[in-house]
Amino acid sequence: MAMIHLLDDDMAVTDACAFLLESLGYPVTCWEEGAVFLTQADLYQTGVLLLDMRMPVMDGKSVHEALRQRGSTLAVVFLTGHGDVPMAVEQMKHGAVDFLQKPVSVKPLQTALEHALEVSEQAVARQQIATCYRTLTAKERELAGLVVKGLMNREIAQAMNIAVRTVEVHRARVMEKMQAANLAELVNKWQRLKETHRVE
């Protein structure tokens, strides 16, 4: 199950939020310091970080920036006081999913978490596809591009100036490396790669 991380230096807020999260059935890990969270948490799982905007030493904005630089798949939802709303909105322009004003109530929290978990799941899926793509050789990438355009093996062989049997072997390797059970799945994954500008 996806983990909810709660990063806030105010123990009263942390306790109240953790209680709400547990009552909604979410597993929660609480953190008081950004640096500790960044070194000890799994930043590449499906999950959500509920992040306080104002903390000593390392504030929420800095933690969010560090997550972005590391390519974390955690979705970020900011916890804000009234005066921090403009800052939270600014962070949403940089990839934060939402912000909640303190004190946090159940319904907005649940809605924000459901959306954030979807965002995180999509990020994990994109990362897995990109990892698979990186295992392809240049020849396999070229061939895969032709396969997803709908070319038959014979047409691919002519386009790449290789034997049909070689196309079949490369095609099987592409399917295996991309973890695609069928052509439709390969096309879907290729489309996701296009959306992230990894392929043309």
PDB file of N, CA and C in Angstrom, residues 140-150:
ATOM      1  N   GLU A 140      17.172  -1.413 -31.503  1.00  0.00           N
ATOM      2  CA  GLU A 140      15.868  -1.817 -30.953  1.00  0.00           C
ATOM      3  C   GLU A 140      14.929  -0.620 -30.832  1.00  0.00           C
ATOM      4  N   ARG A 141      15.467   0.527 -30.480  1.00  0.00           N
ATOM      5  CA  ARG A 141      14.643   1.742 -30.389  1.00  0.00           C
ATOM      6  C   ARG A 141      14.104   2.133 -31.765  1.00  0.00           C
ATOM      7  N   GLU A 142      14.982   2.054 -32.754  1.00  0.00           N
ATOM      8  CA  GLU A 142      14.564   2.378 -34.119  1.00  0.00           C
ATOM      9  C   GLU A 142      13.459   1.424 -34.572  1.00  0.00           C
ATOM     10  N   LEU A 143      13.671   0.129 -34.321  1.00  0.00           N
ATOM     11  CA  LEU A 143      12.697  -0.877 -34.715  1.00  0.00           C
ATOM     12  C   LEU A 143      11.371  -0.677 -33.984  1.00  0.00           C
ATOM     13  N   ALA A 144      11.445  -0.418 -32.686  1.00  0.00           N
ATOM     14  CA  ALA A 144      10.221  -0.212 -31.898  1.00  0.00           C
ATOM     15  C   ALA A 144       9.418   0.961 -32.448  1.00  0.00           C
ATOM     16  N   GLY A 145      10.109   2.020 -32.840  1.00  0.00           N
ATOM     17  CA  GLY A 145       9.434   3.177 -33.419  1.00  0.00           C
ATOM     18  C   GLY A 145       8.661   2.822 -34.678  1.00  0.00           C
ATOM     19  N   LEU A 146       9.217   1.910 -35.467  1.00  0.00           N
ATOM     20  CA  LEU A 146       8.538   1.470 -36.694  1.00  0.00           C
ATOM     21  C   LEU A 146       7.378   0.528 -36.375  1.00  0.00           C
ATOM     22  N   VAL A 147       7.576  -0.320 -35.371  1.00  0.00           N
ATOM     23  CA  VAL A 147       6.514  -1.252 -34.954  1.00  0.00           C
ATOM     24  C   VAL A 147       5.283  -0.478 -34.503  1.00  0.00           C
ATOM     25  N   VAL A 148       5.486   0.536 -33.664  1.00  0.00           N
ATOM     26  CA  VAL A 148       4.334   1.279 -33.128  1.00  0.00           C
ATOM     27  C   VAL A 148       3.659   2.141 -34.199  1.00  0.00           C
ATOM     28  N   LYS A 149       4.358   2.385 -35.304  1.00  0.00           N
ATOM     29  CA  LYS A 149       3.725   3.104 -36.423  1.00  0.00           C
ATOM     30  C   LYS A 149       2.857   2.171 -37.264  1.00  0.00           C
ATOM     31  N   GLY A 150       2.906   0.867 -36.942  1.00  0.00           N
ATOM     32  CA  GLY A 150       2.047  -0.097 -37.630  1.00  0.00           C
ATOM     33  C   GLY A 150       2.688  -0.816 -38.800  1.00  0.00           C
TER      34      GLY A 150
END
